[in-house]
Amino acid sequence: MKLESRLRSHFEASIAAKQATLAQALPALVRAAALLAERLRAGGKVLACGNGGSAGDAQHFAAELTGRFERERPGLPGIALTVDSSALTAIANDYSFERVFSKQVEALGRTGDVLLAISTSGNSPNVVRAIEAAHAQQMHVIALTGRDGGRMAALLRESDIELRAASSVTARVQEVHILFLHCLCDAIDEQLFPK
């Protein structure tokens, strides 16, 4: 029974983090969904980046855009900056690991595109550099963060959007992030391809 209680506590903590996040982040989530749909409708694309589990989330989101989420529709331009091993290793080797995303943003990003920047702490140096590069390219930024938002939150401009998970526990932040991403996928589909 002790193990059962421990596992139950994970579910309860995840539910609590999601409820707390919903109370504070829903207006920002609505704005992010509207921004993504508007930029995609206008021919823009989404570049997504993060490290570790956040890299997986970036790839997951890009795959939902280019493939589909829950309804049949044309593919949408989403690129995970975490998947090109040649680019990642060349940039890390020739410049630094801090530049692995920013160099790709400089090469692939255009004015009006969106950078989806994901970091549970908000302090990942390479994601911070990607935000700086996106600003230089006049791109929009949607930042998924946790804890206090970290350096990423401090960098954001008025036109950027922060989606912050209401938790300081990495696992809970990641669980909220995937919910944010699924909400955004559903909202994009609903706005661009209503049934």
Short mmCIF file of N, CA and C in Angstrom, two decimals:
data_model
loop_
_atom_site.label_atom_id
_atom_site.label_comp_id
_atom_site.label_asym_id
_atom_site.label_seq_id
_atom_site.Cartn_x
_atom_site.Cartn_y
_atom_site.Cartn_z
N MET A 1 0.81 -1.21 0.00
CA MET A 1 0.00 0.00 0.00
C MET A 1 0.85 1.27 0.00
N LYS A 2 2.03 1.19 0.57
CA LYS A 2 2.88 2.37 0.59
C LYS A 2 3.22 2.82 -0.83
N LEU A 3 3.52 1.89 -1.71
CA LEU A 3 3.82 2.23 -3.10
C LEU A 3 2.59 2.81 -3.79
N GLU A 4 1.44 2.22 -3.53
CA GLU A 4 0.20 2.74 -4.11
C GLU A 4 -0.03 4.20 -3.70
N SER A 5 0.20 4.52 -2.45
CA SER A 5 0.04 5.90 -1.97
C SER A 5 1.03 6.84 -2.65
N ARG A 6 2.24 6.35 -2.82
CA ARG A 6 3.26 7.18 -3.47
C ARG A 6 2.85 7.49 -4.91
N LEU A 7 2.40 6.49 -5.63
CA LEU A 7 1.99 6.69 -7.02
C LEU A 7 0.75 7.56 -7.11
N ARG A 8 -0.19 7.37 -6.20
CA ARG A 8 -1.38 8.23 -6.16
C ARG A 8 -0.98 9.70 -5.96
N SER A 9 0.04 9.92 -5.14
CA SER A 9 0.48 11.30 -4.87
C SER A 9 1.00 11.98 -6.13
N HIS A 10 1.59 11.21 -7.05
CA HIS A 10 2.04 11.79 -8.32
C HIS A 10 0.84 12.28 -9.14
N PHE A 11 -0.20 11.47 -9.20
CA PHE A 11 -1.41 11.90 -9.92
C PHE A 11 -2.01 13.14 -9.28
N GLU A 12 -2.10 13.13 -7.96
CA GLU A 12 -2.70 14.26 -7.26
C GLU A 12 -1.88 15.54 -7.44
N ALA A 13 -0.56 15.41 -7.42
CA ALA A 13 0.31 16.58 -7.62
C ALA A 13 0.19 17.10 -9.05
N SER A 14 0.07 16.20 -10.01
CA SER A 14 -0.09 16.61 -11.41
C SER A 14 -1.41 17.35 -11.60
N ILE A 15 -2.46 16.82 -11.02
CA ILE A 15 -3.78 17.47 -11.10
C ILE A 15 -3.72 18.85 -10.46
N ALA A 16 -3.10 18.95 -9.30
CA ALA A 16 -3.01 20.24 -8.59
C ALA A 16 -2.21 21.25 -9.41
N ALA A 17 -1.11 20.81 -10.02
CA ALA A 17 -0.31 21.73 -10.83
C ALA A 17 -1.10 22.22 -12.04
N LYS A 18 -1.86 21.35 -12.64
CA LYS A 18 -2.67 21.73 -13.80
C LYS A 18 -3.79 22.68 -13.39
N GLN A 19 -4.42 22.44 -12.25
CA GLN A 19 -5.47 23.35 -11.79
C GLN A 19 -4.90 24.73 -11.46
N ALA A 20 -3.75 24.77 -10.80
CA ALA A 20 -3.13 26.05 -10.47
C ALA A 20 -2.70 26.79 -11.74
N THR A 21 -2.20 26.04 -12.71
CA THR A 21 -1.79 26.66 -13.97
C THR A 21 -3.00 27.20 -14.73
N LEU A 22 -4.07 26.44 -14.76
CA LEU A 22 -5.29 26.89 -15.44
C LEU A 22 -5.76 28.22 -14.86
N ALA A 23 -5.70 28.36 -13.54
CA ALA A 23 -6.16 29.58 -12.89
C ALA A 23 -5.36 30.81 -13.30
N GLN A 24 -4.09 30.62 -13.63
CA GLN A 24 -3.25 31.78 -13.95
C GLN A 24 -2.93 31.93 -15.43
N ALA A 25 -2.98 30.85 -16.20
CA ALA A 25 -2.42 30.90 -17.56
C ALA A 25 -3.43 30.86 -18.70
N LEU A 26 -4.71 30.70 -18.41
CA LEU A 26 -5.68 30.55 -19.49
C LEU A 26 -5.71 31.75 -20.44
N PRO A 27 -5.70 33.00 -19.97
CA PRO A 27 -5.68 34.11 -20.93
C PRO A 27 -4.46 34.10 -21.85
N ALA A 28 -3.30 33.76 -21.31
CA ALA A 28 -2.08 33.69 -22.13
C ALA A 28 -2.17 32.53 -23.12
N LEU A 29 -2.76 31.43 -22.71
CA LEU A 29 -2.92 30.28 -23.60
C LEU A 29 -3.84 30.64 -24.77
N VAL A 30 -4.91 31.36 -24.50
CA VAL A 30 -5.82 31.80 -25.56
C VAL A 30 -5.07 32.72 -26.53
N ARG A 31 -4.28 33.65 -26.00
CA ARG A 31 -3.51 34.55 -26.85
C ARG A 31 -2.50 33.78 -27.70
N ALA A 32 -1.83 32.80 -27.11
CA ALA A 32 -0.85 32.00 -27.85
C ALA A 32 -1.53 31.22 -28.97
N ALA A 33 -2.67 30.65 -28.70
CA ALA A 33 -3.40 29.89 -29.71
C ALA A 33 -3.82 30.80 -30.87
N ALA A 34 -4.29 31.99 -30.54
CA ALA A 34 -4.70 32.95 -31.59
C ALA A 34 -3.49 33.40 -32.41
N LEU A 35 -2.37 33.65 -31.74
CA LEU A 35 -1.16 34.07 -32.45
C LEU A 35 -0.68 32.98 -33.41
N LEU A 36 -0.63 31.75 -32.94
CA LEU A 36 -0.17 30.66 -33.80
C LEU A 36 -1.07 30.50 -35.01
N ALA A 37 -2.37 30.52 -34.81
CA ALA A 37 -3.29 30.38 -35.94
C ALA A 37 -3.13 31.53 -36.92
N GLU A 38 -2.99 32.73 -36.40
CA GLU A 38 -2.86 33.91 -37.27
C GLU A 38 -1.57 33.84 -38.08
N ARG A 39 -0.46 33.45 -37.45
CA ARG A 39 0.82 33.40 -38.17
C ARG A 39 0.84 32.25 -39.19
N LEU A 40 0.27 31.11 -38.83
CA LEU A 40 0.19 30.00 -39.77
C LEU A 40 -0.72 30.35 -40.95
N ARG A 41 -1.83 30.99 -40.67
CA ARG A 41 -2.76 31.42 -41.73
C ARG A 41 -2.06 32.38 -42.70
N ALA A 42 -1.15 33.20 -42.17
CA ALA A 42 -0.45 34.19 -42.99
C ALA A 42 0.76 33.59 -43.71
N GLY A 43 1.00 32.31 -43.57
CA GLY A 43 2.11 31.67 -44.27
C GLY A 43 3.38 31.54 -43.45
N GLY A 44 3.31 31.87 -42.16
CA GLY A 44 4.47 31.73 -41.29
C GLY A 44 4.67 30.30 -40.85
N LYS A 45 5.75 30.08 -40.13
CA LYS A 45 6.06 28.75 -39.62
C LYS A 45 6.41 28.84 -38.15
N VAL A 46 6.45 27.68 -37.51
CA VAL A 46 6.81 27.58 -36.10
C VAL A 46 8.12 26.81 -35.99
N LEU A 47 9.11 27.42 -35.33
CA LEU A 47 10.36 26.76 -34.99
C LEU A 47 10.30 26.45 -33.50
N ALA A 48 10.59 25.21 -33.12
CA ALA A 48 10.48 24.81 -31.72
C ALA A 48 11.80 24.26 -31.21
N CYS A 49 12.13 24.61 -29.95
CA CYS A 49 13.38 24.11 -29.38
C CYS A 49 13.27 23.92 -27.89
N GLY A 50 14.14 23.07 -27.37
CA GLY A 50 14.25 22.79 -25.95
C GLY A 50 15.28 21.69 -25.76
N ASN A 51 15.62 21.37 -24.54
CA ASN A 51 16.62 20.37 -24.21
C ASN A 51 15.99 19.20 -23.46
N GLY A 52 16.53 18.01 -23.65
CA GLY A 52 16.04 16.84 -22.91
C GLY A 52 14.57 16.57 -23.18
N GLY A 53 13.78 16.49 -22.13
CA GLY A 53 12.34 16.28 -22.30
C GLY A 53 11.69 17.39 -23.09
N SER A 54 12.20 18.59 -22.96
CA SER A 54 11.67 19.72 -23.72
C SER A 54 12.01 19.59 -25.21
N ALA A 55 13.13 18.94 -25.54
CA ALA A 55 13.43 18.64 -26.94
C ALA A 55 12.39 17.68 -27.49
N GLY A 56 12.03 16.68 -26.68
CA GLY A 56 10.98 15.76 -27.08
C GLY A 56 9.66 16.48 -27.30
N ASP A 57 9.35 17.45 -26.43
CA ASP A 57 8.12 18.22 -26.59
C ASP A 57 8.16 19.07 -27.86
N ALA A 58 9.33 19.65 -28.18
CA ALA A 58 9.47 20.43 -29.41
C ALA A 58 9.21 19.55 -30.62
N GLN A 59 9.77 18.36 -30.61
CA GLN A 59 9.57 17.42 -31.71
C GLN A 59 8.12 16.97 -31.79
N HIS A 60 7.52 16.70 -30.66
CA HIS A 60 6.12 16.29 -30.60
C HIS A 60 5.23 17.36 -31.23
N PHE A 61 5.45 18.61 -30.86
CA PHE A 61 4.62 19.70 -31.38
C PHE A 61 4.81 19.86 -32.89
N ALA A 62 6.05 19.83 -33.35
CA ALA A 62 6.30 19.96 -34.79
C ALA A 62 5.65 18.81 -35.55
N ALA A 63 5.69 17.61 -34.99
CA ALA A 63 5.07 16.46 -35.65
C ALA A 63 3.55 16.62 -35.72
N GLU A 64 2.95 17.15 -34.67
CA GLU A 64 1.49 17.37 -34.68
C GLU A 64 1.11 18.39 -35.75
N LEU A 65 1.98 19.39 -35.97
CA LEU A 65 1.70 20.39 -37.00
C LEU A 65 1.85 19.79 -38.40
N THR A 66 2.97 19.15 -38.66
CA THR A 66 3.23 18.67 -40.02
C THR A 66 2.37 17.46 -40.38
N GLY A 67 2.03 16.66 -39.40
CA GLY A 67 1.15 15.50 -39.63
C GLY A 67 -0.29 15.90 -39.38
N ARG A 68 -0.73 15.55 -38.20
CA ARG A 68 -2.07 15.96 -37.77
C ARG A 68 -2.15 15.80 -36.26
N PHE A 69 -3.15 16.46 -35.69
CA PHE A 69 -3.41 16.27 -34.27
C PHE A 69 -4.57 15.29 -34.14
N GLU A 70 -5.81 15.77 -34.14
CA GLU A 70 -6.95 14.86 -34.00
C GLU A 70 -7.93 14.93 -35.17
N ARG A 71 -7.64 15.71 -36.17
CA ARG A 71 -8.53 15.75 -37.34
C ARG A 71 -7.70 15.80 -38.61
N GLU A 72 -8.28 15.28 -39.67
CA GLU A 72 -7.61 15.34 -40.96
C GLU A 72 -7.57 16.78 -41.46
N ARG A 73 -6.38 17.19 -41.90
CA ARG A 73 -6.19 18.54 -42.42
C ARG A 73 -4.86 18.59 -43.13
N PRO A 74 -4.64 19.62 -43.94
CA PRO A 74 -3.31 19.75 -44.57
C PRO A 74 -2.23 19.94 -43.50
N GLY A 75 -1.02 19.53 -43.82
CA GLY A 75 0.10 19.73 -42.91
C GLY A 75 0.41 21.21 -42.74
N LEU A 76 0.95 21.54 -41.59
CA LEU A 76 1.32 22.91 -41.26
C LEU A 76 2.83 22.97 -41.01
N PRO A 77 3.46 24.11 -41.31
CA PRO A 77 4.92 24.20 -41.20
C PRO A 77 5.42 24.34 -39.76
N GLY A 78 5.89 23.23 -39.23
CA GLY A 78 6.49 23.21 -37.90
C GLY A 78 7.83 22.51 -37.98
N ILE A 79 8.86 23.11 -37.42
CA ILE A 79 10.21 22.55 -37.47
C ILE A 79 10.77 22.47 -36.05
N ALA A 80 11.18 21.28 -35.66
CA ALA A 80 11.88 21.12 -34.38
C ALA A 80 13.37 21.33 -34.64
N LEU A 81 13.96 22.27 -33.94
CA LEU A 81 15.38 22.59 -34.12
C LEU A 81 16.28 21.60 -33.38
N THR A 82 15.69 20.54 -32.88
CA THR A 82 16.39 19.58 -32.04
C THR A 82 16.75 18.30 -32.78
N VAL A 83 16.40 18.17 -34.06
CA VAL A 83 16.47 16.86 -34.71
C VAL A 83 17.60 16.68 -35.72
N ASP A 84 18.20 17.75 -36.19
CA ASP A 84 19.23 17.64 -37.23
C ASP A 84 20.59 17.44 -36.56
N SER A 85 21.01 16.18 -36.44
CA SER A 85 22.25 15.89 -35.71
C SER A 85 23.47 16.52 -36.36
N SER A 86 23.47 16.65 -37.68
CA SER A 86 24.62 17.28 -38.35
C SER A 86 24.69 18.76 -38.00
N ALA A 87 23.56 19.45 -38.06
CA ALA A 87 23.55 20.88 -37.71
C ALA A 87 23.90 21.07 -36.24
N LEU A 88 23.29 20.28 -35.37
CA LEU A 88 23.54 20.42 -33.93
C LEU A 88 25.01 20.21 -33.59
N THR A 89 25.60 19.15 -34.13
CA THR A 89 26.99 18.87 -33.78
C THR A 89 27.96 19.82 -34.45
N ALA A 90 27.65 20.25 -35.67
CA ALA A 90 28.53 21.22 -36.33
C ALA A 90 28.52 22.55 -35.60
N ILE A 91 27.34 23.01 -35.24
CA ILE A 91 27.23 24.30 -34.54
C ILE A 91 27.88 24.21 -33.17
N ALA A 92 27.61 23.13 -32.45
CA ALA A 92 28.21 22.97 -31.12
C ALA A 92 29.73 22.91 -31.21
N ASN A 93 30.24 22.23 -32.22
CA ASN A 93 31.68 22.09 -32.39
C ASN A 93 32.33 23.40 -32.85
N ASP A 94 31.73 24.05 -33.85
CA ASP A 94 32.34 25.23 -34.45
C ASP A 94 32.10 26.51 -33.64
N TYR A 95 31.02 26.55 -32.88
CA TYR A 95 30.68 27.75 -32.09
C TYR A 95 30.63 27.36 -30.62
N SER A 96 29.47 26.90 -30.17
CA SER A 96 29.29 26.42 -28.80
C SER A 96 27.91 25.80 -28.71
N PHE A 97 27.70 25.00 -27.67
CA PHE A 97 26.38 24.40 -27.48
C PHE A 97 25.32 25.47 -27.26
N GLU A 98 25.72 26.59 -26.69
CA GLU A 98 24.76 27.69 -26.48
C GLU A 98 24.18 28.22 -27.78
N ARG A 99 24.83 27.96 -28.91
CA ARG A 99 24.38 28.52 -30.19
C ARG A 99 23.62 27.52 -31.06
N VAL A 100 23.40 26.27 -30.57
CA VAL A 100 22.82 25.25 -31.43
C VAL A 100 21.44 25.61 -31.96
N PHE A 101 20.67 26.37 -31.19
CA PHE A 101 19.34 26.77 -31.66
C PHE A 101 19.37 28.15 -32.32
N SER A 102 20.14 29.07 -31.77
CA SER A 102 20.14 30.44 -32.31
C SER A 102 20.65 30.49 -33.74
N LYS A 103 21.67 29.69 -34.06
CA LYS A 103 22.17 29.67 -35.44
C LYS A 103 21.10 29.15 -36.40
N GLN A 104 20.32 28.18 -35.96
CA GLN A 104 19.24 27.68 -36.80
C GLN A 104 18.12 28.70 -36.95
N VAL A 105 17.83 29.42 -35.87
CA VAL A 105 16.82 30.48 -35.95
C VAL A 105 17.28 31.54 -36.95
N GLU A 106 18.55 31.91 -36.89
CA GLU A 106 19.09 32.90 -37.83
C GLU A 106 18.95 32.42 -39.28
N ALA A 107 19.16 31.12 -39.51
CA ALA A 107 19.11 30.57 -40.87
C ALA A 107 17.69 30.33 -41.37
N LEU A 108 16.81 29.91 -40.49
CA LEU A 108 15.48 29.45 -40.92
C LEU A 108 14.35 30.42 -40.59
N GLY A 109 14.55 31.25 -39.58
CA GLY A 109 13.47 32.13 -39.13
C GLY A 109 13.31 33.36 -40.00
N ARG A 110 12.08 33.79 -40.15
CA ARG A 110 11.75 34.98 -40.92
C ARG A 110 10.81 35.85 -40.11
N THR A 111 10.78 37.12 -40.43
CA THR A 111 9.88 38.04 -39.76
C THR A 111 8.46 37.49 -39.78
N GLY A 112 7.84 37.47 -38.62
CA GLY A 112 6.47 36.97 -38.52
C GLY A 112 6.35 35.51 -38.16
N ASP A 113 7.44 34.74 -38.25
CA ASP A 113 7.42 33.36 -37.79
C ASP A 113 7.33 33.34 -36.27
N VAL A 114 7.12 32.15 -35.72
CA VAL A 114 7.00 32.00 -34.26
C VAL A 114 8.08 31.04 -33.76
N LEU A 115 8.76 31.43 -32.70
CA LEU A 115 9.66 30.53 -31.99
C LEU A 115 8.92 30.01 -30.77
N LEU A 116 8.81 28.70 -30.67
CA LEU A 116 8.27 28.05 -29.48
C LEU A 116 9.47 27.59 -28.66
N ALA A 117 9.75 28.29 -27.58
CA ALA A 117 10.95 28.07 -26.76
C ALA A 117 10.53 27.39 -25.46
N ILE A 118 11.08 26.21 -25.20
CA ILE A 118 10.63 25.40 -24.07
C ILE A 118 11.79 25.15 -23.10
N SER A 119 11.57 25.47 -21.83
CA SER A 119 12.56 25.20 -20.78
C SER A 119 11.84 25.13 -19.44
N THR A 120 12.00 24.02 -18.73
CA THR A 120 11.31 23.89 -17.45
C THR A 120 11.78 24.93 -16.44
N SER A 121 13.05 25.30 -16.50
CA SER A 121 13.59 26.29 -15.57
C SER A 121 13.49 27.71 -16.11
N GLY A 122 13.41 27.83 -17.42
CA GLY A 122 13.46 29.15 -18.05
C GLY A 122 14.86 29.70 -18.16
N ASN A 123 15.86 28.88 -17.85
CA ASN A 123 17.24 29.35 -17.81
C ASN A 123 18.18 28.66 -18.79
N SER A 124 17.70 27.80 -19.66
CA SER A 124 18.57 27.08 -20.58
C SER A 124 19.30 28.06 -21.49
N PRO A 125 20.63 28.13 -21.41
CA PRO A 125 21.36 29.14 -22.19
C PRO A 125 21.11 29.08 -23.69
N ASN A 126 21.00 27.87 -24.25
CA ASN A 126 20.80 27.79 -25.70
C ASN A 126 19.38 28.20 -26.10
N VAL A 127 18.42 28.03 -25.23
CA VAL A 127 17.05 28.48 -25.51
C VAL A 127 16.97 30.00 -25.34
N VAL A 128 17.65 30.53 -24.35
CA VAL A 128 17.74 31.98 -24.18
C VAL A 128 18.34 32.62 -25.43
N ARG A 129 19.42 32.04 -25.94
CA ARG A 129 20.05 32.57 -27.16
C ARG A 129 19.10 32.48 -28.36
N ALA A 130 18.29 31.43 -28.42
CA ALA A 130 17.32 31.30 -29.50
C ALA A 130 16.29 32.42 -29.44
N ILE A 131 15.87 32.79 -28.24
CA ILE A 131 14.92 33.90 -28.09
C ILE A 131 15.56 35.20 -28.58
N GLU A 132 16.81 35.42 -28.20
CA GLU A 132 17.51 36.63 -28.67
C GLU A 132 17.59 36.66 -30.19
N ALA A 133 17.89 35.52 -30.80
CA ALA A 133 17.97 35.44 -32.26
C ALA A 133 16.60 35.67 -32.90
N ALA A 134 15.55 35.13 -32.28
CA ALA A 134 14.19 35.34 -32.80
C ALA A 134 13.82 36.81 -32.76
N HIS A 135 14.17 37.48 -31.69
CA HIS A 135 13.89 38.93 -31.61
C HIS A 135 14.64 39.68 -32.71
N ALA A 136 15.88 39.29 -32.96
CA ALA A 136 16.66 39.95 -34.02
C ALA A 136 16.03 39.73 -35.39
N GLN A 137 15.34 38.59 -35.57
CA GLN A 137 14.67 38.26 -36.83
C GLN A 137 13.25 38.82 -36.87
N GLN A 138 12.84 39.52 -35.83
CA GLN A 138 11.48 40.06 -35.70
C GLN A 138 10.43 38.95 -35.73
N MET A 139 10.75 37.88 -35.04
CA MET A 139 9.82 36.76 -34.88
C MET A 139 9.04 36.94 -33.58
N HIS A 140 7.92 36.28 -33.50
CA HIS A 140 7.15 36.19 -32.26
C HIS A 140 7.73 35.07 -31.42
N VAL A 141 7.60 35.18 -30.10
CA VAL A 141 8.10 34.13 -29.20
C VAL A 141 6.98 33.70 -28.27
N ILE A 142 6.80 32.39 -28.19
CA ILE A 142 5.95 31.78 -27.18
C ILE A 142 6.89 30.94 -26.32
N ALA A 143 6.98 31.27 -25.05
CA ALA A 143 7.91 30.60 -24.13
C ALA A 143 7.12 29.73 -23.16
N LEU A 144 7.47 28.46 -23.09
CA LEU A 144 6.92 27.55 -22.09
C LEU A 144 7.96 27.42 -21.00
N THR A 145 7.58 27.84 -19.80
CA THR A 145 8.52 27.86 -18.68
C THR A 145 7.87 27.22 -17.45
N GLY A 146 8.63 27.21 -16.37
CA GLY A 146 8.15 26.78 -15.07
C GLY A 146 8.83 27.61 -14.00
N ARG A 147 8.65 27.19 -12.77
CA ARG A 147 9.26 27.89 -11.63
C ARG A 147 8.93 29.38 -11.68
N ASP A 148 9.97 30.25 -11.73
CA ASP A 148 9.71 31.70 -11.77
C ASP A 148 9.86 32.27 -13.19
N GLY A 149 9.97 31.41 -14.19
CA GLY A 149 10.13 31.85 -15.58
C GLY A 149 11.57 32.07 -15.99
N GLY A 150 12.45 32.23 -15.02
CA GLY A 150 13.88 32.35 -15.28
C GLY A 150 14.27 33.48 -16.20
N ARG A 151 15.43 33.33 -16.84
CA ARG A 151 15.96 34.36 -17.74
C ARG A 151 15.06 34.56 -18.96
N MET A 152 14.38 33.49 -19.37
CA MET A 152 13.50 33.60 -20.53
C MET A 152 12.38 34.61 -20.28
N ALA A 153 11.75 34.53 -19.12
CA ALA A 153 10.65 35.45 -18.81
C ALA A 153 11.13 36.89 -18.83
N ALA A 154 12.34 37.11 -18.34
CA ALA A 154 12.88 38.47 -18.30
C ALA A 154 13.18 39.02 -19.69
N LEU A 155 13.43 38.13 -20.65
CA LEU A 155 13.76 38.54 -22.02
C LEU A 155 12.55 38.88 -22.88
N LEU A 156 11.40 38.39 -22.49
CA LEU A 156 10.23 38.49 -23.35
C LEU A 156 9.76 39.92 -23.53
N ARG A 157 9.32 40.20 -24.74
CA ARG A 157 8.78 41.51 -25.08
C ARG A 157 7.27 41.51 -24.88
N GLU A 158 6.68 42.68 -24.95
CA GLU A 158 5.24 42.79 -24.73
C GLU A 158 4.45 41.95 -25.72
N SER A 159 4.94 41.81 -26.94
CA SER A 159 4.23 41.03 -27.96
C SER A 159 4.47 39.53 -27.84
N ASP A 160 5.41 39.11 -26.98
CA ASP A 160 5.67 37.70 -26.74
C ASP A 160 4.68 37.16 -25.72
N ILE A 161 4.63 35.85 -25.60
CA ILE A 161 3.70 35.22 -24.67
C ILE A 161 4.44 34.16 -23.85
N GLU A 162 4.28 34.23 -22.54
CA GLU A 162 4.84 33.21 -21.67
C GLU A 162 3.71 32.32 -21.17
N LEU A 163 3.91 31.01 -21.31
CA LEU A 163 3.02 30.02 -20.73
C LEU A 163 3.80 29.33 -19.62
N ARG A 164 3.54 29.73 -18.40
CA ARG A 164 4.32 29.25 -17.25
C ARG A 164 3.52 28.21 -16.47
N ALA A 165 4.11 27.06 -16.28
CA ALA A 165 3.51 26.02 -15.43
C ALA A 165 3.65 26.45 -13.98
N ALA A 166 2.58 26.29 -13.23
CA ALA A 166 2.56 26.71 -11.83
C ALA A 166 3.14 25.60 -10.95
N SER A 167 4.43 25.37 -11.11
CA SER A 167 5.12 24.36 -10.30
C SER A 167 6.61 24.62 -10.36
N SER A 168 7.31 24.13 -9.35
CA SER A 168 8.78 24.18 -9.37
C SER A 168 9.36 22.77 -9.47
N VAL A 169 8.52 21.78 -9.66
CA VAL A 169 8.94 20.39 -9.80
C VAL A 169 9.02 20.07 -11.29
N THR A 170 10.20 19.64 -11.74
CA THR A 170 10.42 19.43 -13.17
C THR A 170 9.37 18.51 -13.80
N ALA A 171 9.06 17.40 -13.16
CA ALA A 171 8.08 16.47 -13.73
C ALA A 171 6.72 17.13 -13.89
N ARG A 172 6.30 17.90 -12.90
CA ARG A 172 5.00 18.58 -12.99
C ARG A 172 5.01 19.63 -14.10
N VAL A 173 6.12 20.37 -14.21
CA VAL A 173 6.24 21.38 -15.27
C VAL A 173 6.12 20.71 -16.63
N GLN A 174 6.82 19.60 -16.82
CA GLN A 174 6.77 18.90 -18.10
C GLN A 174 5.37 18.39 -18.41
N GLU A 175 4.67 17.92 -17.39
CA GLU A 175 3.29 17.45 -17.59
C GLU A 175 2.37 18.59 -18.01
N VAL A 176 2.57 19.74 -17.43
CA VAL A 176 1.77 20.91 -17.83
C VAL A 176 2.15 21.35 -19.24
N HIS A 177 3.43 21.31 -19.56
CA HIS A 177 3.87 21.72 -20.90
C HIS A 177 3.21 20.89 -21.99
N ILE A 178 3.14 19.58 -21.80
CA ILE A 178 2.52 18.76 -22.84
C ILE A 178 1.03 19.07 -22.94
N LEU A 179 0.39 19.42 -21.84
CA LEU A 179 -1.01 19.83 -21.90
C LEU A 179 -1.15 21.16 -22.66
N PHE A 180 -0.25 22.11 -22.37
CA PHE A 180 -0.24 23.35 -23.15
C PHE A 180 -0.16 23.05 -24.65
N LEU A 181 0.77 22.18 -25.02
CA LEU A 181 0.99 21.88 -26.44
C LEU A 181 -0.23 21.23 -27.07
N HIS A 182 -0.86 20.31 -26.35
CA HIS A 182 -2.07 19.69 -26.90
C HIS A 182 -3.20 20.70 -27.02
N CYS A 183 -3.32 21.59 -26.07
CA CYS A 183 -4.32 22.66 -26.17
C CYS A 183 -4.05 23.53 -27.41
N LEU A 184 -2.79 23.88 -27.62
CA LEU A 184 -2.45 24.71 -28.78
C LEU A 184 -2.75 23.97 -30.09
N CYS A 185 -2.43 22.69 -30.15
CA CYS A 185 -2.73 21.91 -31.36
C CYS A 185 -4.23 21.90 -31.64
N ASP A 186 -5.02 21.64 -30.61
CA ASP A 186 -6.48 21.62 -30.78
C ASP A 186 -7.00 22.98 -31.21
N ALA A 187 -6.49 24.04 -30.60
CA ALA A 187 -6.96 25.39 -30.92
C ALA A 187 -6.56 25.81 -32.33
N ILE A 188 -5.37 25.42 -32.77
CA ILE A 188 -4.95 25.71 -34.15
C ILE A 188 -5.90 25.03 -35.12
N ASP A 189 -6.17 23.74 -34.90
CA ASP A 189 -7.07 23.01 -35.78
C ASP A 189 -8.46 23.64 -35.79
N GLU A 190 -8.95 24.01 -34.63
CA GLU A 190 -10.30 24.57 -34.53
C GLU A 190 -10.39 25.90 -35.25
N GLN A 191 -9.34 26.72 -35.16
CA GLN A 191 -9.37 28.04 -35.80
C GLN A 191 -9.13 27.96 -37.31
N LEU A 192 -8.23 27.08 -37.74
CA LEU A 192 -7.88 27.03 -39.16
C LEU A 192 -8.73 26.04 -39.95
N PHE A 193 -9.20 25.00 -39.30
CA PHE A 193 -9.95 23.95 -40.00
C PHE A 193 -11.19 23.55 -39.20
N PRO A 194 -12.10 24.50 -38.98
CA PRO A 194 -13.28 24.17 -38.17
C PRO A 194 -14.12 23.09 -38.83
N LYS A 195 -14.73 22.27 -38.02
CA LYS A 195 -15.56 21.19 -38.55
C LYS A 195 -16.91 21.73 -38.99
#
